Tab-separated table of C-alpha atoms in Angstrom:
chain	number	residue	atom	x	y	z
M	1	MET	CA	-21.273	19.402	29.986
M	2	ALA	CA	-19.237	16.553	31.692
M	3	GLY	CA	-19.596	15.733	35.287
M	4	GLY	CA	-21.796	14.426	37.809
M	5	GLU	CA	-23.562	17.919	38.654
M	6	LYS	CA	-25.679	17.448	35.627
M	7	ARG	CA	-29.126	15.877	35.982
M	8	ILE	CA	-29.716	13.056	33.318
M	9	VAL	CA	-33.151	11.820	32.660
M	10	ILE	CA	-33.868	8.379	31.171
M	11	ALA	CA	-37.303	8.905	29.413
M	12	GLY	CA	-38.296	5.361	29.330
M	13	ALA	CA	-36.815	2.703	31.742
M	14	GLY	CA	-37.073	-0.221	29.456
M	15	SER	CA	-34.316	-2.633	28.592
M	16	ILE	CA	-32.063	0.117	26.841
M	17	GLY	CA	-33.049	2.705	29.255
M	18	CYS	CA	-32.067	0.877	32.493
M	19	TYR	CA	-28.779	-0.216	30.813
M	20	VAL	CA	-27.802	3.216	30.050
M	21	GLY	CA	-29.036	4.750	33.063
M	22	GLY	CA	-27.503	2.049	35.185
M	23	CYS	CA	-23.997	2.614	33.618
M	24	LEU	CA	-24.349	6.426	33.998
M	25	ALA	CA	-25.143	5.980	37.737
M	26	LEU	CA	-22.501	3.682	38.492
M	27	ALA	CA	-19.978	6.374	37.178
M	28	GLY	CA	-21.317	8.817	39.397
M	29	ARG	CA	-23.719	10.661	37.123
M	30	GLN	CA	-26.823	12.277	38.509
M	31	VAL	CA	-29.496	9.884	37.027
M	32	VAL	CA	-33.295	9.944	36.926
M	33	LEU	CA	-35.330	6.971	35.620
M	34	LEU	CA	-38.985	7.648	34.264
M	35	ALA	CA	-40.587	4.308	34.557
M	36	ARG	CA	-43.748	2.494	34.450
M	37	PRO	CA	-45.185	1.944	38.086
M	38	ARG	CA	-44.193	-1.728	37.839
M	39	ILE	CA	-40.632	-1.258	36.829
M	40	GLU	CA	-40.640	1.680	39.568
M	41	ALA	CA	-41.507	-0.751	42.232
M	42	ALA	CA	-39.143	-3.389	41.207
M	43	LEU	CA	-36.248	-0.800	41.205
M	44	ARG	CA	-37.164	0.564	44.608
M	45	GLN	CA	-37.323	-3.036	45.944
M	46	GLY	CA	-34.072	-4.467	44.627
M	47	GLY	CA	-32.115	-2.045	42.710
M	48	LEU	CA	-30.828	-2.500	39.205
M	49	ARG	CA	-28.244	-5.078	38.254
M	50	ILE	CA	-25.936	-4.120	35.141
M	51	SER	CA	-24.059	-6.802	33.363
M	52	ASP	CA	-22.506	-7.365	29.940
M	53	LEU	CA	-20.822	-9.933	27.768
M	54	ASP	CA	-17.372	-8.601	28.580
M	55	GLY	CA	-17.915	-9.978	32.218
M	56	ARG	CA	-18.802	-6.944	34.171
M	57	ASP	CA	-21.855	-7.472	36.690
M	58	ARG	CA	-22.644	-4.667	38.915
M	59	LEU	CA	-25.416	-3.648	41.269
M	60	VAL	CA	-26.718	-0.085	41.394
M	61	LYS	CA	-28.500	0.266	44.774
M	62	PRO	CA	-31.903	1.884	44.985
M	63	ASP	CA	-30.711	4.861	46.979
M	64	VAL	CA	-28.270	5.830	44.059
M	65	LEU	CA	-31.087	6.233	41.461
M	66	GLY	CA	-33.632	8.700	41.129
M	67	ILE	CA	-36.838	6.589	40.198
M	68	THR	CA	-40.269	8.069	39.595
M	69	ALA	CA	-43.408	7.178	37.179
M	70	ASP	CA	-44.122	11.040	37.174
M	71	PRO	CA	-43.012	12.802	34.134
M	72	ALA	CA	-43.360	16.198	36.016
M	73	ALA	CA	-41.013	15.037	38.768
M	74	ALA	CA	-38.623	13.343	36.340
M	75	PHE	CA	-38.084	16.278	33.999
M	76	HIS	CA	-37.809	19.014	36.861
M	77	LYS	CA	-34.446	20.455	36.452
M	78	ALA	CA	-33.393	18.002	33.955
M	79	ASP	CA	-30.139	19.065	31.922
M	80	VAL	CA	-30.130	16.042	29.622
M	81	ILE	CA	-33.096	13.874	28.555
M	82	LEU	CA	-32.317	10.533	26.991
M	83	VAL	CA	-35.402	9.298	25.017
M	84	THR	CA	-35.319	5.506	25.098
M	85	VAL	CA	-39.035	4.826	24.541
M	86	LYS	CA	-40.411	2.685	21.542
M	87	SER	CA	-41.006	4.765	18.557
M	88	GLY	CA	-44.671	4.651	19.109
M	89	ALA	CA	-44.452	6.623	22.257
M	90	THR	CA	-42.130	9.139	20.930
M	91	GLN	CA	-45.008	11.894	20.096
M	92	GLU	CA	-46.475	11.265	23.628
M	93	MET	CA	-43.011	11.750	25.167
M	94	ALA	CA	-42.399	14.862	23.205
M	95	VAL	CA	-45.583	16.395	24.619
M	96	LEU	CA	-44.440	15.559	28.183
M	97	ILE	CA	-41.135	17.196	27.401
M	98	LYS	CA	-42.639	20.326	26.085
M	99	ALA	CA	-44.880	20.420	29.063
M	100	HIS	CA	-42.406	19.756	32.113
M	101	ALA	CA	-38.794	20.078	31.006
M	102	SER	CA	-36.637	23.270	31.043
M	103	PRO	CA	-36.404	25.224	27.779
M	104	ASP	CA	-32.585	24.608	28.143
M	105	ALA	CA	-32.671	20.946	28.379
M	106	VAL	CA	-30.935	18.928	25.686
M	107	VAL	CA	-32.810	16.062	24.236
M	108	ILE	CA	-31.391	13.032	22.751
M	109	SER	CA	-33.067	10.170	21.012
M	110	LEU	CA	-31.659	6.734	21.642
M	111	GLN	CA	-34.328	4.708	19.597
M	112	ASN	CA	-34.776	2.500	16.750
M	113	GLY	CA	-35.918	4.099	13.451
M	114	VAL	CA	-34.865	6.959	11.448
M	115	ASP	CA	-37.151	9.682	12.134
M	116	ASN	CA	-37.457	9.860	15.860
M	117	ALA	CA	-35.162	12.888	16.481
M	118	ASP	CA	-37.411	14.882	13.857
M	119	ARG	CA	-40.446	13.867	15.897
M	120	LEU	CA	-39.088	15.012	19.118
M	121	ARG	CA	-37.997	18.362	17.521
M	122	ALA	CA	-41.331	18.885	16.129
M	123	GLY	CA	-43.269	18.196	19.361
M	124	SER	CA	-40.841	19.236	22.187
M	125	GLY	CA	-40.838	23.243	21.506
M	126	GLN	CA	-37.429	25.082	20.748
M	127	ARG	CA	-35.099	22.499	22.684
M	128	ILE	CA	-31.980	21.262	21.365
M	129	VAL	CA	-32.673	17.543	19.975
M	130	LEU	CA	-29.949	15.172	18.975
M	131	ALA	CA	-30.274	12.051	17.012
M	132	GLY	CA	-28.535	8.939	18.531
M	133	MET	CA	-27.981	5.360	17.726
M	134	VAL	CA	-27.538	2.438	20.047
M	135	PRO	CA	-25.999	-0.473	18.410
M	136	PHE	CA	-26.152	-3.120	21.049
M	137	ASN	CA	-28.732	-5.438	22.285
M	138	VAL	CA	-29.889	-5.279	25.923
M	139	VAL	CA	-31.986	-8.136	27.568
M	140	GLN	CA	-34.083	-7.560	30.532
M	141	SER	CA	-34.767	-10.057	33.259
M	142	PRO	CA	-38.245	-11.929	33.264
M	143	ASP	CA	-40.921	-9.981	35.463
M	144	GLY	CA	-40.758	-10.530	39.163
M	145	GLU	CA	-36.956	-11.223	39.179
M	146	LEU	CA	-35.233	-9.114	41.558
M	147	PRO	CA	-32.875	-7.175	41.286
M	148	LEU	CA	-34.215	-6.008	37.978
M	149	ARG	CA	-31.230	-6.839	35.495
M	150	ALA	CA	-30.308	-5.275	32.193
M	151	HIS	CA	-27.717	-7.209	30.384
M	152	ARG	CA	-25.813	-5.821	27.324
M	153	ALA	CA	-25.403	-8.995	24.942
M	154	SER	CA	-23.748	-7.416	21.972
M	155	GLU	CA	-21.037	-4.910	21.371
M	156	GLY	CA	-20.840	-1.284	19.731
M	157	LYS	CA	-20.387	2.349	20.435
M	158	VAL	CA	-23.481	4.653	21.132
M	159	MET	CA	-23.377	7.446	18.338
M	160	ILE	CA	-24.562	10.867	19.110
M	161	GLU	CA	-25.097	13.610	16.522
M	162	GLY	CA	-21.875	15.656	16.424
M	163	GLY	CA	-20.813	19.231	15.308
M	164	GLY	CA	-22.508	22.562	16.008
M	165	LEU	CA	-24.070	22.724	19.551
M	166	ALA	CA	-23.492	19.101	20.088
M	167	GLY	CA	-19.680	19.797	20.092
M	168	LEU	CA	-19.962	22.597	22.306
M	169	LEU	CA	-22.103	20.850	24.838
M	170	ASP	CA	-19.678	17.791	24.877
M	171	VAL	CA	-22.543	15.271	25.246
M	172	ALA	CA	-20.349	12.512	24.386
M	173	GLY	CA	-17.894	13.613	27.480
M	174	LEU	CA	-21.157	13.408	29.869
M	175	LEU	CA	-22.135	10.046	28.619
M	176	ASP	CA	-19.123	7.900	27.833
M	177	VAL	CA	-18.427	5.907	31.003
M	178	GLU	CA	-17.570	2.421	31.817
M	179	GLY	CA	-19.690	-0.189	30.005
M	180	LEU	CA	-21.312	2.540	27.770
M	181	ALA	CA	-18.966	3.733	24.951
M	182	VAL	CA	-20.252	6.911	23.413
M	183	GLU	CA	-18.717	8.903	20.442
M	184	THR	CA	-20.082	11.722	18.130
M	185	HIS	CA	-20.813	11.224	14.249
M	186	GLY	CA	-21.225	13.864	11.835
M	187	ASP	CA	-23.569	11.983	9.600
M	188	MET	CA	-26.403	10.685	11.880
M	189	LYS	CA	-28.676	10.253	8.665
M	190	ALA	CA	-26.264	7.794	7.246
M	191	VAL	CA	-25.679	5.922	10.519
M	192	LEU	CA	-29.468	5.508	11.476
M	193	TRP	CA	-30.173	4.026	7.804
M	194	GLY	CA	-27.281	1.737	8.338
M	195	LYS	CA	-28.589	0.597	11.598
M	196	LEU	CA	-32.097	0.135	10.198
M	197	LEU	CA	-30.378	-2.518	7.473
M	198	MET	CA	-29.367	-4.530	10.536
M	199	ASN	CA	-32.753	-3.966	12.440
M	200	LEU	CA	-34.614	-5.587	9.700
M	201	ASN	CA	-33.451	-8.814	11.431
M	202	ASN	CA	-35.310	-8.055	14.647
M	203	ALA	CA	-38.532	-9.254	12.980
M	204	LEU	CA	-36.842	-12.639	11.951
M	205	VAL	CA	-35.887	-13.066	15.469
M	206	ALA	CA	-39.291	-12.486	16.795
M	207	LEU	CA	-40.809	-14.686	14.087
M	208	SER	CA	-38.371	-17.686	14.507
M	209	ASP	CA	-38.360	-17.643	18.445
M	210	LEU	CA	-34.597	-17.996	18.251
M	211	PRO	CA	-31.780	-16.386	20.105
M	212	LEU	CA	-30.079	-13.977	17.753
M	213	ALA	CA	-26.780	-15.625	17.665
M	214	SER	CA	-28.655	-19.060	16.588
M	215	GLU	CA	-30.663	-17.359	14.065
M	216	LEU	CA	-27.906	-15.511	12.320
M	217	ALA	CA	-25.936	-18.796	12.361
M	218	ASP	CA	-28.597	-20.436	10.194
M	219	ARG	CA	-28.098	-19.398	6.297
M	220	ARG	CA	-31.837	-20.065	5.547
M	221	TRP	CA	-32.596	-17.227	8.079
M	222	ARG	CA	-29.710	-15.099	6.659
M	223	LEU	CA	-30.983	-15.386	3.120
M	224	ILE	CA	-34.256	-13.844	4.140
M	225	LEU	CA	-32.310	-10.885	5.787
M	226	ALA	CA	-30.242	-10.541	2.720
M	227	GLY	CA	-33.436	-10.291	0.649
M	228	GLN	CA	-34.729	-7.597	2.830
M	229	ILE	CA	-31.662	-5.621	2.723
M	230	ASP	CA	-31.528	-5.932	-1.211
M	231	GLU	CA	-34.909	-4.350	-1.270
M	232	ALA	CA	-34.046	-1.757	1.122
M	233	LEU	CA	-30.812	-0.749	-0.698
M	234	ARG	CA	-32.850	-0.486	-4.012
M	235	ALA	CA	-35.216	1.956	-2.301
M	236	MET	CA	-32.537	3.939	-0.496
M	237	LYS	CA	-30.415	4.270	-3.782
M	238	ALA	CA	-33.602	5.663	-5.486
M	239	SER	CA	-34.237	8.162	-2.789
M	240	GLY	CA	-30.443	9.271	-2.751
M	241	ILE	CA	-29.862	7.774	0.801
M	242	ALA	CA	-26.294	6.542	1.367
M	243	PRO	CA	-26.241	4.268	4.458
M	244	ALA	CA	-23.217	4.134	6.676
M	245	ARG	CA	-21.081	0.930	7.012
M	246	ILE	CA	-22.476	-1.973	9.277
M	247	ALA	CA	-19.889	-4.000	11.231
M	248	GLY	CA	-17.123	-2.597	9.081
M	249	LEU	CA	-18.658	-3.497	5.862
M	250	ARG	CA	-20.028	-1.376	3.141
M	251	PRO	CA	-23.762	-1.786	2.844
M	252	ALA	CA	-23.676	-3.245	-0.544
M	253	LEU	CA	-21.394	-6.040	0.668
M	254	LEU	CA	-23.736	-6.933	3.429
M	255	PRO	CA	-26.168	-9.353	1.412
M	256	LYS	CA	-23.316	-11.185	-0.159
M	257	VAL	CA	-21.785	-12.076	3.188
M	258	LEU	CA	-25.072	-13.042	4.610
M	259	ARG	CA	-25.610	-15.386	1.699
M	260	LEU	CA	-22.243	-17.186	2.205
M	261	PRO	CA	-22.355	-20.843	3.530
M	262	ASP	CA	-22.440	-21.165	7.197
M	263	TRP	CA	-18.765	-22.348	7.759
M	264	LEU	CA	-17.572	-19.394	5.811
M	265	PHE	CA	-20.066	-16.895	7.304
M	266	LYS	CA	-18.891	-17.909	10.613
M	267	ARG	CA	-15.201	-17.406	9.710
M	268	LEU	CA	-15.683	-13.909	7.942
M	269	ALA	CA	-18.313	-12.375	10.165
M	270	ARG	CA	-16.904	-12.760	13.548
M	271	ARG	CA	-17.683	-9.182	14.589
M	272	MET	CA	-21.319	-9.659	13.636
M	273	LEU	CA	-21.351	-12.653	15.658
M	274	ALA	CA	-19.846	-11.229	18.681
M	275	ILE	CA	-23.171	-11.893	20.520
M	276	ASP	CA	-24.233	-13.162	23.948
M	277	PRO	CA	-25.848	-16.458	23.522
M	278	GLN	CA	-29.033	-15.193	25.598
M	279	ALA	CA	-29.423	-12.047	23.176
M	280	ARG	CA	-32.870	-11.618	21.410
M	281	SER	CA	-34.367	-8.591	19.785
M	282	SER	CA	-36.631	-6.052	21.144
M	283	MET	CA	-39.384	-7.069	18.916
M	284	TRP	CA	-39.123	-10.578	20.169
M	285	ASP	CA	-39.867	-9.128	23.629
M	286	ASP	CA	-42.731	-7.026	22.486
M	287	LEU	CA	-44.413	-10.234	21.313
M	288	GLN	CA	-43.369	-12.199	24.379
M	289	ARG	CA	-45.063	-9.438	26.437
M	290	GLY	CA	-47.981	-8.854	24.359
M	291	ARG	CA	-46.991	-5.204	23.225
M	292	PRO	CA	-47.102	-3.542	19.808
M	293	THR	CA	-43.782	-3.839	17.985
M	294	GLU	CA	-41.698	-1.354	16.062
M	295	ILE	CA	-42.330	-3.128	12.630
M	296	GLY	CA	-43.963	0.107	11.356
M	297	GLU	CA	-40.661	2.174	12.222
M	298	LEU	CA	-38.386	-0.602	10.843
M	299	GLN	CA	-39.772	-2.624	7.795
M	300	GLY	CA	-42.500	0.142	7.623
M	301	ALA	CA	-40.142	2.820	7.019
M	302	VAL	CA	-38.375	1.040	3.992
M	303	ILE	CA	-41.934	0.198	2.742
M	304	GLY	CA	-42.978	3.542	2.726
M	305	LEU	CA	-39.744	4.682	0.858
M	306	ALA	CA	-40.189	1.776	-1.470
M	307	GLN	CA	-43.907	2.974	-2.398
M	308	ARG	CA	-42.514	6.459	-2.943
M	309	THR	CA	-39.816	5.469	-5.291
M	310	GLY	CA	-41.720	2.814	-7.184
M	311	THR	CA	-39.171	0.101	-5.962
M	312	PRO	CA	-40.511	-3.503	-5.138
M	313	ALA	CA	-40.565	-4.682	-1.523
M	314	PRO	CA	-42.455	-7.968	-1.453
M	315	LEU	CA	-40.245	-9.856	1.090
M	316	LEU	CA	-40.541	-6.761	3.447
M	317	LYS	CA	-44.282	-6.608	2.988
M	318	SER	CA	-44.326	-10.364	3.769
M	319	VAL	CA	-42.315	-10.190	7.202
M	320	THR	CA	-44.375	-7.080	8.146
M	321	ALA	CA	-47.639	-8.989	7.503
M	322	LEU	CA	-46.457	-11.907	9.668
M	323	VAL	CA	-45.508	-9.808	12.742
M	324	ARG	CA	-48.893	-7.836	12.325
M	325	ALA	CA	-50.652	-11.390	12.515
M	326	ALA	CA	-48.518	-12.323	15.713
M	327	GLU	CA	-49.380	-9.050	17.460
M	328	VAL	CA	-52.968	-9.635	16.750
M	329	ALA	CA	-52.777	-13.156	18.071
M	330	ARG	CA	-51.003	-12.174	21.327
M	331	LEU	CA	-49.596	-15.636	21.692
M	332	GLY	CA	-45.885	-14.744	21.875
M	333	PRO	CA	-43.318	-15.349	19.267
M	334	PRO	CA	-44.734	-17.639	16.793
M	335	GLY	CA	-41.734	-19.906	16.108
M	336	LEU	CA	-41.958	-20.011	12.390
M	337	ALA	CA	-39.510	-22.070	10.186
M	338	PRO	CA	-37.740	-20.069	7.323
M	339	GLU	CA	-40.010	-21.434	4.830
M	340	GLN	CA	-43.112	-20.413	6.426
M	341	VAL	CA	-41.689	-16.607	6.294
M	342	ALA	CA	-40.372	-16.601	2.603
M	343	PRO	CA	-40.200	-19.449	0.048
M	344	PRO	CA	-36.626	-20.457	-0.815
M	345	GLY	CA	-36.835	-18.720	-4.137
M	346	ALA	CA	-37.846	-15.326	-2.652
M	347	SER	CA	-35.385	-15.417	-0.034
M	348	ARG	CA	-32.609	-16.053	-2.662
M	349	SER	CA	-33.170	-13.323	-5.036
M	350	ALA	CA	-29.960	-10.991	-5.474
């Protein structure tokens, strides 16, 4: 499947979608961005600036991209559809794919959460649907800034479901380009649950209103993240779920590393801290823009698991309630202190 003759549609030109689509277009792939009208107008006027923490800074001119807000036009003759919308829009996107895309189109979920590929399979007809995982953070420029910029602010390889038809199609060969490292993995369930453990930090970045690097450098916030991960690991163990390694660490070791003193954490967790100073989280961006967050697909997925297995999850429930309150208030990230999110005793539980 490798080569520029394949038509790749980015179904959701937000931060991740613009970065992935921009890298593919710069590598000569035929890319169509399905975007909201505001994003479509910005891209047509100024193009797309793609940058990363490795120092790349490249401009994709408007005439290199296919840009549309019309799903029927976007999905026409699509060979590969990369779904990059928020989890709450997955079902709607599945319906649009079923209505407008070729039955031969390969659909790949590049979304947060653990069950979006299943939702796409259920809603998009008989199409091949592959699970994927994006490990890095992308920051989008403020509204009105031209050209629109998508900046990759952390490291990592995109993982795509491997084996079977995925291997025959060589999807990774099509998508693996400069600035966008892609490889296949044989156990995407483990990968997605492993990623979810670190995604539990998205809410803390949003509640603190701190850059990701600053938040992770503060042990008080790491204690809360470690407590959430403890609750998640107990629920996963009771459900027979074995999450994949995170940043090279076995999941069981992650809470212990997070609880280390700041000076020791900075020495031992350099890979985890390889983050651009401007990196935030998608949940922070959602609160900043007054949009619904993915708290239900992140903390909510673990809370559901905990309820089914009878394992306690008080810290996850507390964090979820605070994010829900911020969504309702629509005042942006609330800028809470760690003590307002979890009492010191609760955040230090092992």
